[in-house]
Amino acid sequence: MARAPGARGRAARGGRCRRGALVAFAAWTAGWVLAAALLLRAHPSVLSERCSDDKSRRILAALCQDYSDGRLTGTLCEDLCVAGELLYQCCLYYERGKKVLQARWRGRPVVLKSKREAFSSFPPLGLLEEEVGPGSQGVPKAELLLLVAGEVKNILGLELPNSSMGPLWPAQQGPGWRRQLASAWTLVQQEEYVYFSLLPDLSPHILPVLGSCGHFYAVEYLAAGNPHHRTLFPLDEATPRAGQAKATSHIALSFLDMVSHFDNDFSHRLHLCDIKPENFAIRRDFTVVAIDVDMAFFEPKMREILEQNCTGDEDCNFFDCFSRCDLRVNKCGAQRVNSNLQVICDKIFRRWFSSTLKSPAVSLQLQRQLQQAVQECADSGGPWRKSWRATPSVFWKLRWLLQATLRELQEVEKSPLLGQEHLAQGK
C-alpha cells in the first residue's frame, strides 16, 4: 500500500511545503495524490456506485461462467454455481469497484466481498503465465511462497514466516492446482482478505473467512453499528432500561477486550485509524467484531504512514491516528500519540456515558464515576496534552467501573427492590 501523507482534520492532505523548488513542488503534488487515494479508501462513498440487484446478479453469473470455463475455483464455487446452496439476496454496497453482497449459504446469512468486480481485473500471477506449455516443469514452491510473502509484507508491513501462509495458499499440487493458484493470487491482493484470513485465530474480534470462489470471499453476516441509532448497535428497544444498560456494559467491556487484544496479542500493535460504529458489529454474546479493517495498520506500517512532512500538528493527523510535527525538521513523528482506546472513548463510549444511564438499577454514584472516567479517557486526545495516549490506569478504571455496573444490575435482577432503593436514595 502506498505511503500516506499527513492530513488536515479528518481529510488527509499533503504537507504544505512552500519552498518554491521544483523538487519540493513535485513531492507536494505527489503527496496530494496519495492523500486523495487514502481519503477515498477510508471514505469510499465519495465515489461509490449505486447498488443494483441486476448488476450484482450479472457479476455472480460472470463469476460462475469463469468457474465453468476452468479459469477459477474455490470452496464455495460448487454451492454458488451448481448446487444452488449459496443464494444471492441483495446488494449491500459498491465502493470504488469493491462489491459487497448479502447472500444465504445453506441457510446461513453471509456477506460476499471482492475488491474488484471481475476476476480478469486482478493482475495475474506472472509465474503461471511463464510456465504455460507442454514442456513446463511446474511452478517452484519456493518462488510462489516468496511472491506471497512479498505481497503480504506490502499489505501488512510485516515479514511473516512461510509456515503462517497456510490460510492464504494452496498447499499441494494436484488437479486444478493452477486454478487454485490463480484464484488465491486474486485474494492475496485484497488487504481485508489477508487480515480476515490470518488474524481470527489470534483474536475473537476479527471476522474469519468462511470460504471463497475466485476473487470473492465470504464472511459471516453481522448487523453493523449505526451512528443514528440511539444505542449505536442493534438492541431490543422493548428491553427494559436495566436490560439495555446491561447490554451496553457488556459491549463496552468487549470493546476494552478488543483494545487489549490489538495492543498486546499480535507481534506488533494493530492501529485502527477509522473508528466508527459502522465498522463494528456485535455478536449475540455481545462480543465486538471489527467487520471493516481497510484502515487498520500494524505498527511498522503505521510509522511509515505517519512520518511525513508537516508545518504543524494538524498536518500529522491521519484520520483517527495522530502524530506530532517536529518544527525543527518539519517532519511528523513516526509514533502515534493517541490510541485506539482514546478514540473509542471519544466516538463510542461518550455517546453512551456522557450522561447517566437513567437506570434505577445502577447507583447514581457509580454512573457519575463511569461518566467521569469516559470523559477523562476521551479528553486524553486534547491538543493541550503532552501525551495523547490514554494511560493504562484509565483502561483499568473503566474496566472496574463497567464490571461494578454489571454486578449492581445482577443484584437488582435477584432483588428488584434494590433498584427502587437506589432511585429513592439518589445513590
Short mmCIF file of C-alpha atoms in Angstrom, two decimals:
data_model
loop_
_atom_site.label_atom_id
_atom_site.label_comp_id
_atom_site.label_asym_id
_atom_site.label_seq_id
_atom_site.Cartn_x
_atom_site.Cartn_y
_atom_site.Cartn_z
CA MET A 1 0.00 0.00 0.00
CA ALA A 2 1.15 3.49 -0.79
CA ARG A 3 2.58 5.72 1.86
CA ALA A 4 0.09 8.14 3.27
CA PRO A 5 0.85 11.82 3.66
CA GLY A 6 -0.24 13.88 6.64
CA ALA A 7 -3.81 15.06 6.91
CA ARG A 8 -5.60 18.24 7.95
CA GLY A 9 -8.51 17.33 10.21
CA ARG A 10 -10.02 14.07 9.01
CA ALA A 11 -9.25 14.77 5.36
CA ALA A 12 -5.71 13.59 4.63
CA ARG A 13 -3.79 16.39 2.99
CA GLY A 14 -0.27 16.71 1.80
CA GLY A 15 2.28 18.83 3.62
CA ARG A 16 2.32 22.46 2.52
CA CYS A 17 5.97 23.00 1.93
CA ARG A 18 6.28 26.27 0.03
CA ARG A 19 9.99 26.43 -0.66
CA GLY A 20 9.43 27.03 -4.32
CA ALA A 21 11.89 24.43 -5.55
CA LEU A 22 10.73 22.17 -8.34
CA VAL A 23 11.55 19.01 -6.42
CA ALA A 24 9.61 20.19 -3.38
CA PHE A 25 6.63 21.11 -5.55
CA ALA A 26 6.67 17.68 -7.19
CA ALA A 27 6.77 15.99 -3.80
CA TRP A 28 3.92 18.19 -2.57
CA THR A 29 1.81 17.30 -5.62
CA ALA A 30 2.52 13.60 -5.16
CA GLY A 31 1.51 13.93 -1.54
CA TRP A 32 -1.88 15.31 -2.50
CA VAL A 33 -2.43 12.46 -4.96
CA LEU A 34 -1.58 9.86 -2.31
CA ALA A 35 -3.69 11.66 0.26
CA ALA A 36 -6.68 11.66 -2.07
CA ALA A 37 -6.25 7.93 -2.68
CA LEU A 38 -6.19 7.18 1.04
CA LEU A 39 -9.09 9.53 1.71
CA LEU A 40 -11.16 7.62 -0.82
CA ARG A 41 -10.08 4.37 0.77
CA ALA A 42 -11.37 5.45 4.17
CA HIS A 43 -14.44 7.32 2.81
CA PRO A 44 -15.27 5.46 -0.39
CA SER A 45 -18.81 6.84 -0.52
CA VAL A 46 -17.25 9.85 -2.27
CA LEU A 47 -17.13 7.77 -5.44
CA SER A 48 -19.48 4.91 -4.53
CA GLU A 49 -21.70 3.36 -7.17
CA ARG A 50 -25.39 2.79 -6.75
CA CYS A 51 -26.21 -0.75 -5.65
CA SER A 52 -28.03 -2.75 -8.28
CA ASP A 53 -29.53 -6.23 -7.92
CA ASP A 54 -29.41 -6.75 -11.69
CA LYS A 55 -25.73 -5.85 -11.86
CA SER A 56 -24.92 -7.95 -8.79
CA ARG A 57 -26.54 -10.98 -10.38
CA ARG A 58 -24.61 -10.36 -13.61
CA ILE A 59 -21.36 -10.16 -11.62
CA LEU A 60 -22.05 -13.52 -9.97
CA ALA A 61 -23.14 -15.01 -13.30
CA ALA A 62 -19.81 -13.94 -14.83
CA LEU A 63 -18.02 -15.47 -11.84
CA CYS A 64 -19.82 -18.77 -12.42
CA GLN A 65 -19.06 -18.63 -16.14
CA ASP A 66 -15.35 -18.28 -15.32
CA TYR A 67 -15.72 -21.25 -12.96
CA SER A 68 -17.43 -23.31 -15.67
CA ASP A 69 -14.66 -22.37 -18.13
CA GLY A 70 -12.00 -23.57 -15.70
CA ARG A 71 -10.42 -20.16 -15.02
CA LEU A 72 -11.03 -20.09 -11.28
CA THR A 73 -12.10 -22.25 -8.37
CA GLY A 74 -12.83 -22.13 -4.64
CA THR A 75 -14.61 -23.90 -1.81
CA LEU A 76 -17.86 -22.03 -2.48
CA CYS A 77 -17.99 -22.26 -6.28
CA GLU A 78 -19.92 -25.52 -6.41
CA ASP A 79 -22.55 -24.26 -3.96
CA LEU A 80 -22.86 -20.92 -5.77
CA CYS A 81 -22.75 -22.06 -9.38
CA VAL A 82 -24.07 -25.64 -9.41
CA ALA A 83 -25.85 -26.80 -6.27
CA GLY A 84 -27.77 -23.60 -5.53
CA GLU A 85 -26.78 -23.73 -1.87
CA LEU A 86 -25.32 -20.19 -1.95
CA LEU A 87 -28.07 -17.80 -2.99
CA TYR A 88 -27.76 -14.08 -3.70
CA GLN A 89 -30.14 -11.92 -1.63
CA CYS A 90 -29.30 -8.26 -2.07
CA CYS A 91 -26.61 -5.71 -2.76
CA LEU A 92 -25.20 -4.07 0.37
CA TYR A 93 -22.92 -1.50 -1.29
CA TYR A 94 -20.50 -0.78 -4.13
CA GLU A 95 -17.42 1.33 -3.38
CA ARG A 96 -14.75 2.27 -5.93
CA GLY A 97 -15.04 -1.10 -7.64
CA LYS A 98 -15.46 -3.05 -4.39
CA LYS A 99 -18.60 -5.17 -4.34
CA VAL A 100 -20.26 -6.24 -1.09
CA LEU A 101 -23.27 -8.53 -1.46
CA GLN A 102 -25.53 -10.30 1.01
CA ALA A 103 -26.28 -13.97 0.39
CA ARG A 104 -27.57 -17.06 2.15
CA TRP A 105 -25.31 -20.09 2.34
CA ARG A 106 -27.00 -23.31 3.42
CA GLY A 107 -29.47 -21.31 5.47
CA ARG A 108 -26.82 -19.03 6.99
CA PRO A 109 -26.61 -15.30 6.18
CA VAL A 110 -23.21 -14.37 4.77
CA VAL A 111 -21.52 -11.45 3.02
CA LEU A 112 -19.67 -11.87 -0.28
CA LYS A 113 -16.87 -9.38 -0.84
CA SER A 114 -14.38 -8.55 -3.55
CA LYS A 115 -12.14 -5.54 -4.03
CA ARG A 116 -12.84 -5.63 -7.77
CA GLU A 117 -15.75 -6.64 -9.91
CA ALA A 118 -14.17 -9.07 -12.37
CA PHE A 119 -11.65 -11.87 -11.94
CA SER A 120 -9.75 -10.65 -15.01
CA SER A 121 -9.27 -7.18 -13.48
CA PHE A 122 -6.69 -8.52 -11.00
CA PRO A 123 -3.06 -8.61 -12.16
CA PRO A 124 -2.29 -12.27 -12.93
CA LEU A 125 0.41 -14.34 -11.29
CA GLY A 126 3.38 -13.96 -13.61
CA LEU A 127 4.90 -17.33 -12.76
CA LEU A 128 1.80 -19.12 -14.01
CA GLU A 129 1.98 -17.36 -17.39
CA GLU A 130 5.68 -18.17 -17.73
CA GLU A 131 5.13 -21.86 -17.02
CA VAL A 132 2.36 -22.48 -19.55
CA GLY A 133 3.24 -25.03 -22.26
CA PRO A 134 3.86 -28.74 -22.85
CA GLY A 135 7.45 -28.51 -21.63
CA SER A 136 6.54 -26.78 -18.38
CA GLN A 137 8.28 -28.12 -15.28
CA GLY A 138 5.74 -26.62 -12.88
CA VAL A 139 5.92 -23.63 -10.61
CA PRO A 140 8.63 -23.82 -7.92
CA LYS A 141 7.00 -23.75 -4.49
CA ALA A 142 9.80 -21.59 -3.04
CA GLU A 143 9.23 -18.89 -5.66
CA LEU A 144 5.49 -18.92 -5.02
CA LEU A 145 5.95 -18.52 -1.28
CA LEU A 146 8.40 -15.69 -1.89
CA LEU A 147 5.83 -13.86 -4.02
CA VAL A 148 3.09 -14.36 -1.45
CA ALA A 149 5.34 -13.24 1.40
CA GLY A 150 6.23 -10.11 -0.57
CA GLU A 151 2.57 -9.28 -1.20
CA VAL A 152 1.68 -9.85 2.46
CA LYS A 153 4.60 -7.69 3.61
CA ASN A 154 3.43 -4.90 1.30
CA ILE A 155 -0.08 -5.10 2.81
CA LEU A 156 0.72 -5.64 6.50
CA GLY A 157 4.18 -4.10 6.73
CA LEU A 158 5.32 -7.35 8.36
CA GLU A 159 7.55 -10.23 7.34
CA LEU A 160 5.74 -13.46 8.19
CA PRO A 161 7.27 -16.95 8.26
CA ASN A 162 6.29 -19.31 5.44
CA SER A 163 4.59 -21.56 7.98
CA SER A 164 1.94 -18.89 8.60
CA MET A 165 0.91 -18.67 4.94
CA GLY A 166 -1.28 -21.78 5.11
CA PRO A 167 -4.64 -19.95 5.15
CA LEU A 168 -3.60 -17.91 2.10
CA TRP A 169 -2.18 -20.50 -0.25
CA PRO A 170 -2.98 -23.99 -1.62
CA ALA A 171 -0.50 -26.40 -0.06
CA GLN A 172 -0.12 -29.20 -2.62
CA GLN A 173 -0.01 -29.54 -6.35
CA GLY A 174 -2.69 -31.67 -7.98
CA PRO A 175 -5.67 -31.49 -10.32
CA GLY A 176 -6.84 -27.91 -10.75
CA TRP A 177 -3.82 -26.53 -8.92
CA ARG A 178 -3.32 -23.76 -11.46
CA ARG A 179 -6.89 -22.58 -10.98
CA GLN A 180 -6.30 -22.67 -7.23
CA LEU A 181 -3.14 -20.58 -7.59
CA ALA A 182 -4.79 -18.04 -9.88
CA SER A 183 -7.75 -17.71 -7.50
CA ALA A 184 -5.57 -17.49 -4.40
CA TRP A 185 -3.47 -14.77 -6.03
CA THR A 186 -6.53 -12.54 -6.59
CA LEU A 187 -7.47 -12.99 -2.92
CA VAL A 188 -3.98 -12.26 -1.58
CA GLN A 189 -4.10 -8.91 -3.39
CA GLN A 190 -7.05 -7.86 -1.17
CA GLU A 191 -5.92 -6.32 2.13
CA GLU A 192 -9.05 -7.14 4.09
CA TYR A 193 -8.96 -10.78 2.97
CA VAL A 194 -5.40 -11.09 4.31
CA TYR A 195 -6.43 -9.69 7.72
CA PHE A 196 -9.54 -11.89 7.90
CA SER A 197 -7.51 -14.97 6.93
CA LEU A 198 -4.56 -14.57 9.29
CA LEU A 199 -5.91 -12.91 12.45
CA PRO A 200 -9.14 -14.64 13.62
CA ASP A 201 -7.22 -17.50 15.27
CA LEU A 202 -5.44 -14.88 17.38
CA SER A 203 -8.44 -12.73 18.30
CA PRO A 204 -12.21 -13.23 18.57
CA HIS A 205 -12.66 -9.62 17.44
CA ILE A 206 -11.78 -10.31 13.77
CA LEU A 207 -14.16 -11.92 11.27
CA PRO A 208 -12.95 -15.24 9.83
CA VAL A 209 -13.18 -16.09 6.13
CA LEU A 210 -15.76 -18.83 5.58
CA GLY A 211 -14.79 -19.70 2.02
CA SER A 212 -14.21 -18.27 -1.43
CA CYS A 213 -14.94 -18.58 -5.11
CA GLY A 214 -12.40 -16.99 -7.40
CA HIS A 215 -11.86 -13.41 -6.24
CA PHE A 216 -14.95 -13.33 -3.98
CA TYR A 217 -14.72 -14.41 -0.34
CA ALA A 218 -17.45 -14.94 2.24
CA VAL A 219 -17.63 -13.80 5.86
CA GLU A 220 -20.35 -14.04 8.47
CA TYR A 221 -23.16 -11.51 8.14
CA LEU A 222 -23.49 -9.34 11.24
CA ALA A 223 -25.57 -6.18 11.55
CA ALA A 224 -23.21 -3.21 11.64
CA GLY A 225 -23.49 -0.35 14.08
CA ASN A 226 -25.35 2.80 13.12
CA PRO A 227 -24.43 6.30 14.34
CA HIS A 228 -28.07 7.36 14.03
CA HIS A 229 -29.27 4.60 16.34
CA ARG A 230 -29.81 5.66 19.93
CA THR A 231 -27.80 2.71 21.29
CA LEU A 232 -25.36 2.70 18.30
CA PHE A 233 -25.74 -1.09 17.96
CA PRO A 234 -28.89 -3.18 17.47
CA LEU A 235 -30.52 -3.81 20.85
CA ASP A 236 -34.09 -4.78 21.53
CA GLU A 237 -35.85 -1.44 22.01
CA ALA A 238 -38.51 -3.21 24.04
CA THR A 239 -35.89 -4.33 26.56
CA PRO A 240 -36.25 -2.57 29.93
CA ARG A 241 -33.70 0.11 30.73
CA ALA A 242 -31.88 -2.21 33.10
CA GLY A 243 -31.56 -4.75 30.27
CA GLN A 244 -30.23 -2.13 27.87
CA ALA A 245 -27.78 -0.88 30.49
CA LYS A 246 -26.57 -4.45 30.97
CA ALA A 247 -26.14 -4.99 27.23
CA THR A 248 -24.30 -1.67 26.84
CA SER A 249 -21.94 -2.55 29.71
CA HIS A 250 -21.18 -5.95 28.16
CA ILE A 251 -20.48 -4.35 24.77
CA ALA A 252 -18.25 -1.69 26.35
CA LEU A 253 -16.26 -4.41 28.16
CA SER A 254 -15.85 -6.23 24.86
CA PHE A 255 -14.50 -3.03 23.27
CA LEU A 256 -11.93 -2.89 26.09
CA ASP A 257 -11.07 -6.53 25.47
CA MET A 258 -10.59 -5.76 21.78
CA VAL A 259 -8.28 -2.85 22.64
CA SER A 260 -6.20 -5.17 24.81
CA HIS A 261 -6.04 -7.83 22.06
CA PHE A 262 -4.99 -5.35 19.39
CA ASP A 263 -2.37 -3.78 21.66
CA ASN A 264 -0.81 -6.96 23.01
CA ASP A 265 -1.71 -10.19 21.23
CA PHE A 266 -0.01 -9.73 17.86
CA SER A 267 3.67 -9.36 17.08
CA HIS A 268 3.04 -5.62 16.67
CA ARG A 269 0.28 -3.30 17.88
CA LEU A 270 -2.65 -3.05 15.48
CA HIS A 271 -3.85 0.54 14.98
CA LEU A 272 -7.42 1.34 13.93
CA CYS A 273 -7.47 4.62 12.03
CA ASP A 274 -11.17 4.74 11.17
CA ILE A 275 -13.19 4.05 14.32
CA LYS A 276 -16.94 4.46 13.94
CA PRO A 277 -19.98 2.30 14.75
CA GLU A 278 -20.41 1.21 11.11
CA ASN A 279 -17.06 -0.60 11.19
CA PHE A 280 -18.05 -2.88 14.07
CA ALA A 281 -20.78 -5.40 14.79
CA ILE A 282 -21.99 -7.22 17.89
CA ARG A 283 -22.48 -10.97 18.22
CA ARG A 284 -25.31 -12.43 20.28
CA ASP A 285 -22.96 -12.81 23.24
CA PHE A 286 -22.09 -9.07 22.93
CA THR A 287 -18.61 -9.72 21.50
CA VAL A 288 -17.44 -6.75 19.43
CA VAL A 289 -16.18 -7.73 15.97
CA ALA A 290 -14.27 -5.50 13.54
CA ILE A 291 -16.07 -6.01 10.22
CA ASP A 292 -14.17 -3.39 8.20
CA VAL A 293 -10.38 -3.27 8.57
CA ASP A 294 -9.47 -1.32 5.44
CA MET A 295 -7.88 1.31 7.69
CA ALA A 296 -6.11 -0.99 10.16
CA PHE A 297 -2.31 -0.94 10.27
CA PHE A 298 0.34 -2.77 12.25
CA GLU A 299 2.96 -0.65 13.99
CA PRO A 300 5.65 -0.76 11.23
CA LYS A 301 3.13 0.33 8.58
CA MET A 302 1.68 2.95 10.92
CA ARG A 303 5.09 4.52 11.45
CA GLU A 304 5.65 4.65 7.70
CA ILE A 305 2.29 6.35 7.17
CA LEU A 306 2.71 8.95 9.91
CA GLU A 307 6.29 10.03 9.17
CA GLN A 308 5.59 12.79 6.65
CA ASN A 309 6.46 16.44 6.04
CA CYS A 310 4.49 18.99 8.07
CA THR A 311 4.21 22.61 9.12
CA GLY A 312 2.02 21.97 12.18
CA ASP A 313 0.43 19.18 14.23
CA GLU A 314 -2.73 19.28 12.14
CA ASP A 315 -0.71 18.01 9.16
CA CYS A 316 0.11 14.89 11.16
CA ASN A 317 -3.49 13.70 11.64
CA PHE A 318 -4.17 10.58 9.59
CA PHE A 319 -7.90 10.12 10.15
CA ASP A 320 -8.13 8.78 13.75
CA CYS A 321 -4.37 8.23 14.09
CA PHE A 322 -2.44 11.31 15.26
CA SER A 323 1.22 12.25 15.35
CA ARG A 324 3.05 15.49 16.20
CA CYS A 325 5.03 17.84 13.99
CA ASP A 326 8.67 18.44 14.86
CA LEU A 327 9.06 22.04 13.69
CA ARG A 328 12.85 21.81 13.87
CA VAL A 329 12.84 19.49 10.85
CA ASN A 330 9.23 19.96 9.65
CA LYS A 331 8.62 16.23 10.00
CA CYS A 332 5.78 14.32 11.64
CA GLY A 333 6.81 11.88 14.32
CA ALA A 334 6.65 8.23 13.32
CA GLN A 335 4.95 7.22 16.58
CA ARG A 336 1.21 7.54 17.01
CA VAL A 337 0.47 9.75 20.02
CA ASN A 338 -3.17 8.85 20.61
CA SER A 339 -4.57 5.33 20.92
CA ASN A 340 -7.39 3.00 19.91
CA LEU A 341 -8.81 3.33 23.42
CA GLN A 342 -8.87 7.13 23.36
CA VAL A 343 -10.76 7.21 20.04
CA ILE A 344 -13.24 4.55 21.18
CA CYS A 345 -13.89 6.57 24.33
CA ASP A 346 -14.39 9.70 22.24
CA LYS A 347 -16.54 8.30 19.43
CA ILE A 348 -18.44 5.45 21.08
CA PHE A 349 -18.29 5.46 24.89
CA ARG A 350 -19.00 9.19 25.11
CA ARG A 351 -22.31 8.58 23.27
CA TRP A 352 -23.29 6.02 25.90
CA PHE A 353 -21.91 7.54 29.08
CA SER A 354 -21.86 11.32 28.59
CA SER A 355 -24.89 11.38 30.86
CA THR A 356 -26.14 8.94 33.45
CA LEU A 357 -27.68 5.72 32.19
CA LYS A 358 -31.04 6.78 33.65
CA SER A 359 -31.43 3.28 35.03
CA PRO A 360 -32.70 2.95 38.60
CA ALA A 361 -30.85 -0.37 38.72
CA VAL A 362 -27.44 1.37 38.90
CA SER A 363 -26.48 3.75 41.69
CA LEU A 364 -26.08 7.37 40.65
CA GLN A 365 -22.65 7.48 42.28
CA LEU A 366 -21.39 4.65 40.06
CA GLN A 367 -22.96 6.20 36.97
CA ARG A 368 -21.22 9.51 37.66
CA GLN A 369 -17.86 7.78 38.19
CA LEU A 370 -18.24 5.99 34.89
CA GLN A 371 -19.19 9.22 33.15
CA GLN A 372 -16.10 10.96 34.56
CA ALA A 373 -13.79 8.07 33.58
CA VAL A 374 -15.07 8.10 29.99
CA GLN A 375 -14.59 11.87 29.84
CA GLU A 376 -11.03 11.51 31.16
CA CYS A 377 -10.28 8.81 28.58
CA ALA A 378 -11.79 10.76 25.65
CA ASP A 379 -10.14 14.05 26.64
CA SER A 380 -6.72 12.43 26.71
CA GLY A 381 -6.71 13.27 23.00
CA GLY A 382 -6.87 17.02 23.60
CA PRO A 383 -4.17 19.17 21.95
CA TRP A 384 -3.05 20.57 25.31
CA ARG A 385 -1.83 17.15 26.44
CA LYS A 386 1.85 16.28 26.29
CA SER A 387 0.83 12.70 25.55
CA TRP A 388 -2.43 11.78 23.85
CA ARG A 389 -2.33 8.11 24.81
CA ALA A 390 -4.98 7.04 27.28
CA THR A 391 -2.99 5.75 30.25
CA PRO A 392 -3.27 2.14 31.47
CA SER A 393 -4.88 3.42 34.67
CA VAL A 394 -7.82 4.78 32.64
CA PHE A 395 -8.26 1.40 30.95
CA TRP A 396 -8.38 -0.45 34.26
CA LYS A 397 -10.63 2.19 35.84
CA LEU A 398 -13.15 1.82 33.02
CA ARG A 399 -12.99 -1.95 33.24
CA TRP A 400 -13.58 -1.95 37.01
CA LEU A 401 -16.49 0.50 36.76
CA LEU A 402 -18.18 -1.47 33.98
CA GLN A 403 -17.81 -4.70 35.95
CA ALA A 404 -19.21 -2.95 39.03
CA THR A 405 -22.16 -1.78 36.92
CA LEU A 406 -22.87 -5.35 35.86
CA ARG A 407 -22.65 -6.55 39.45
CA GLU A 408 -25.23 -3.98 40.53
CA LEU A 409 -27.51 -4.92 37.63
CA GLN A 410 -27.23 -8.60 38.52
CA GLU A 411 -28.09 -7.84 42.13
CA VAL A 412 -31.20 -5.96 41.00
CA GLU A 413 -32.24 -8.95 38.89
CA LYS A 414 -32.18 -11.01 42.08
CA SER A 415 -33.91 -8.30 44.16
CA PRO A 416 -35.82 -5.63 42.16
CA LEU A 417 -36.37 -3.60 45.34
CA LEU A 418 -32.69 -2.60 45.27
CA GLY A 419 -33.25 -0.57 42.13
CA GLN A 420 -36.08 1.32 43.77
CA GLU A 421 -33.84 2.00 46.77
CA HIS A 422 -31.08 3.39 44.51
CA LEU A 423 -33.57 5.69 42.84
CA ALA A 424 -35.14 6.85 46.09
CA GLN A 425 -31.81 7.45 47.85
CA GLY A 426 -30.15 9.17 44.84
CA LYS A 427 -27.16 6.85 45.14
#
